[in-house]
Amino acid sequence: MRVVVIDYNGGNLASAAQAARKAASLSDISADVTITRDADAILNADRLILPGQGAFADCAAGLGADLRSTLETATANGTPFLGICVGMQLMCEYGLEHGRTEGLGWIPGHIRRMDEAADAGLRLPHMGWNTLDFEPGAHLLTKGLTPGIHGYFVHSYALHDGAADDLVASANYGAQVPAIVARGNRCGTQFHVEKSQSVGLTIMGNFLRWEK
């Protein structure tokens, strides 16, 4: 299996690649995991992973027009895609961190500051372990997991006005926070799967076993 971690000059690339390798080993999947922005490698990959760390605008700028076009082509052709943290946020229509920035437009909704959490007296960024709520068996990504498990979050911005049909799992931090979203072969986690220990490795393994 050819797994490509998208290199957009952002952070957490090596951690995401290492998590993919470990999940593949635990799932008895022979996987070649590379970090690259090479268009041919992306178009010929069996799985695509886009980590995200930092501000929405910076991560979007790192993709640039060429990578956006390549990702659009690859995923439109059915290659499974996993966005992590800001990588998930980039799947939406636009973000409002440091001004309005266009996202990939794969799912409805926009990214804005978690004002509900701040209004409730909660600290931002939302940092640390939080429970995940979901319907067991509703999506392959949560196979083998039970509601109430924990993911590791680090963010001050979240998806708002998304589609209910795209929501796989949520957390609560002053309000409902979309934690896993999926539409077709494109999915994402707001929490860091690469930092979420056994839960994250299970989700990553489920992603690697995802059939086109």
Coordinates of C-alpha atoms in Angstrom, one line a residue:
M1 CA 0.0 0.0 0.0
R2 CA 1.3 3.4 -1.0
V3 CA 0.5 6.0 1.7
V4 CA 1.4 9.6 1.1
V5 CA 1.6 12.2 3.9
I6 CA 1.2 15.5 2.1
D7 CA 4.2 17.8 2.5
Y8 CA 2.9 21.4 2.5
N9 CA 5.8 22.8 4.7
G10 CA 3.7 22.4 7.8
G11 CA 4.1 20.6 11.1
N12 CA 3.4 17.1 12.4
L13 CA 4.3 15.4 9.2
A14 CA 6.8 13.0 10.7
S15 CA 4.5 12.1 13.6
A16 CA 1.6 11.4 11.2
A17 CA 3.8 9.3 9.0
Q18 CA 5.1 7.3 12.0
A19 CA 1.5 6.7 13.3
A20 CA 0.5 5.4 9.8
R21 CA 3.5 3.0 9.8
K22 CA 2.6 1.7 13.3
A23 CA -1.1 1.4 12.5
A24 CA -0.2 -0.5 9.3
S25 CA 2.1 -2.9 11.3
L26 CA -0.6 -3.5 13.9
S27 CA -3.1 -4.2 11.1
D28 CA -0.7 -6.5 9.2
I29 CA -0.8 -4.2 6.3
S30 CA 2.4 -3.9 4.1
A31 CA 2.6 -0.1 3.7
D32 CA 5.2 2.3 2.1
V33 CA 4.7 5.6 3.9
T34 CA 6.3 8.6 2.4
I35 CA 6.2 12.4 3.0
T36 CA 6.1 14.3 -0.3
R37 CA 4.4 16.9 -2.3
D38 CA 5.3 15.2 -5.6
A39 CA 2.2 15.2 -7.9
D40 CA 2.8 11.8 -9.4
A41 CA 3.3 10.2 -6.0
I42 CA 0.0 11.8 -4.8
L43 CA -1.9 10.7 -7.9
N44 CA -0.6 7.1 -7.6
A45 CA -1.1 6.8 -3.8
D46 CA -3.5 4.3 -2.2
R47 CA -4.1 6.6 0.8
L48 CA -3.6 10.3 1.4
I49 CA -3.0 12.0 4.8
L50 CA -3.0 15.7 5.3
P51 CA -1.8 16.7 8.8
G52 CA -2.4 20.2 10.0
Q53 CA -0.7 22.3 12.7
G54 CA -1.0 26.0 13.1
A55 CA -3.3 28.5 11.5
F56 CA -5.9 27.8 8.8
A57 CA -4.6 30.5 6.6
D58 CA -0.9 29.4 6.8
C59 CA -1.8 25.7 6.1
A60 CA -3.9 26.8 3.1
A61 CA -1.1 28.9 1.8
G62 CA 1.3 25.9 2.1
L63 CA -0.9 23.9 -0.2
G64 CA -0.9 26.4 -2.9
A65 CA -2.8 26.1 -6.2
D66 CA -0.8 23.1 -7.5
L67 CA -1.3 20.9 -4.5
R68 CA -5.0 21.8 -4.2
S69 CA -5.5 20.8 -7.8
T70 CA -3.6 17.5 -7.4
L71 CA -5.5 16.6 -4.2
E72 CA -8.8 17.4 -6.0
T73 CA -7.9 15.1 -8.9
A74 CA -6.7 12.3 -6.6
T75 CA -9.7 12.3 -4.3
A76 CA -12.2 12.8 -7.1
N77 CA -10.8 9.6 -8.5
G78 CA -11.6 7.8 -5.3
T79 CA -8.4 7.8 -3.3
P80 CA -9.2 7.8 0.5
F81 CA -8.2 11.0 2.2
L82 CA -7.6 11.7 5.9
G83 CA -7.3 15.2 7.2
I84 CA -5.9 15.7 10.7
C85 CA -6.7 18.8 12.8
V86 CA -6.3 21.8 10.4
G87 CA -6.1 19.2 7.7
M88 CA -9.7 18.3 8.5
Q89 CA -10.6 22.0 8.7
L90 CA -9.3 22.6 5.2
M91 CA -11.9 20.2 3.9
C92 CA -14.6 22.9 4.4
E93 CA -15.6 26.0 2.4
Y94 CA -13.6 28.6 4.2
G95 CA -11.8 29.6 7.4
L96 CA -11.9 32.9 9.4
E97 CA -8.6 32.6 11.2
H98 CA -6.4 35.6 10.3
G99 CA -9.1 36.7 7.8
R100 CA -11.2 34.7 5.3
T101 CA -9.3 32.0 3.5
E102 CA -10.9 29.6 1.1
G103 CA -10.8 25.9 1.9
L104 CA -11.0 22.9 -0.4
G105 CA -14.8 23.0 -0.4
W106 CA -15.4 19.3 0.0
I107 CA -17.9 19.7 2.8
P108 CA -20.2 22.5 3.8
G109 CA -19.4 24.8 6.7
H110 CA -16.7 27.2 7.8
I111 CA -14.0 27.4 10.5
R112 CA -14.3 30.1 13.2
R113 CA -13.2 30.7 16.7
M114 CA -14.9 28.6 19.4
D115 CA -16.6 31.6 21.0
E116 CA -19.1 29.4 22.8
A117 CA -16.3 27.8 24.8
A118 CA -14.9 31.2 25.7
D119 CA -18.3 32.5 26.7
A120 CA -18.7 29.5 29.0
G121 CA -15.5 30.4 30.7
L122 CA -13.5 27.5 29.2
R123 CA -9.9 28.1 28.1
L124 CA -8.8 28.4 24.5
P125 CA -7.1 26.6 22.9
H126 CA -9.1 23.5 23.7
M127 CA -6.1 21.4 24.7
G128 CA -6.1 17.9 26.0
W129 CA -8.2 14.7 26.1
N130 CA -11.9 14.9 25.4
T131 CA -14.6 12.2 25.0
L132 CA -15.8 11.3 21.5
D133 CA -19.6 10.7 21.0
F134 CA -20.8 8.7 18.0
E135 CA -23.2 6.0 16.9
P136 CA -21.4 2.6 17.1
G137 CA -21.1 1.1 13.6
A138 CA -22.2 4.2 11.8
H139 CA -18.9 4.6 10.0
L140 CA -15.9 2.4 9.3
L141 CA -13.5 4.9 11.0
T142 CA -14.9 4.1 14.4
K143 CA -15.0 0.3 14.0
G144 CA -13.8 -1.4 17.1
L145 CA -14.3 1.7 19.3
T146 CA -17.1 2.6 21.8
P147 CA -18.6 6.0 22.6
G148 CA -16.9 7.8 25.4
I149 CA -13.3 7.0 24.2
H150 CA -10.9 10.0 24.2
G151 CA -9.1 11.9 21.5
Y152 CA -6.3 14.5 22.0
F153 CA -7.3 18.0 20.9
V154 CA -5.3 21.2 20.4
H155 CA -7.3 23.9 18.7
S156 CA -9.2 27.2 19.2
Y157 CA -11.1 27.1 15.9
A158 CA -13.7 24.5 14.8
L159 CA -16.1 23.6 12.1
H160 CA -19.5 25.4 12.2
D161 CA -22.6 25.1 10.1
G162 CA -21.6 21.8 8.7
A163 CA -23.9 19.1 7.3
A164 CA -25.4 16.7 9.8
D165 CA -24.9 13.8 7.4
D166 CA -21.1 14.5 7.4
L167 CA -20.8 14.3 11.2
V168 CA -19.3 11.0 12.4
A169 CA -18.3 11.9 15.9
S170 CA -18.4 15.0 18.2
A171 CA -17.0 16.2 21.4
N172 CA -18.3 18.8 23.8
Y173 CA -16.4 21.9 24.8
G174 CA -18.9 24.6 25.6
A175 CA -20.9 23.4 22.6
Q176 CA -20.8 20.5 20.2
V177 CA -17.5 20.3 18.4
P178 CA -17.3 18.2 15.2
A179 CA -14.6 15.7 16.0
I180 CA -14.8 13.4 12.9
V181 CA -16.3 14.2 9.6
A182 CA -16.6 12.2 6.4
R183 CA -18.1 12.5 3.0
G184 CA -17.5 9.8 0.5
N185 CA -13.8 8.9 0.5
R186 CA -12.8 12.1 2.2
C187 CA -12.7 12.2 6.0
G188 CA -11.0 14.1 8.8
T189 CA -10.5 14.3 12.5
Q190 CA -10.3 17.5 14.5
F191 CA -8.3 15.8 17.2
H192 CA -4.7 14.5 16.6
V193 CA -5.0 10.8 15.8
E194 CA -1.1 10.6 15.9
K195 CA -1.3 11.8 19.6
S196 CA -4.3 9.8 20.6
Q197 CA -2.5 6.6 21.5
S198 CA -4.5 3.4 20.9
V199 CA -7.7 5.2 19.9
G200 CA -5.7 7.1 17.2
L201 CA -4.0 4.0 16.0
T202 CA -7.3 2.2 15.7
I203 CA -8.8 5.0 13.6
M204 CA -5.7 5.1 11.5
G205 CA -5.8 1.4 10.9
N206 CA -9.5 1.6 10.0
F207 CA -8.6 4.3 7.5
L208 CA -5.9 2.1 5.9
R209 CA -8.4 -0.7 5.6
W210 CA -11.0 1.6 4.0
E211 CA -12.0 0.2 0.6
K212 CA -12.4 2.7 -2.3

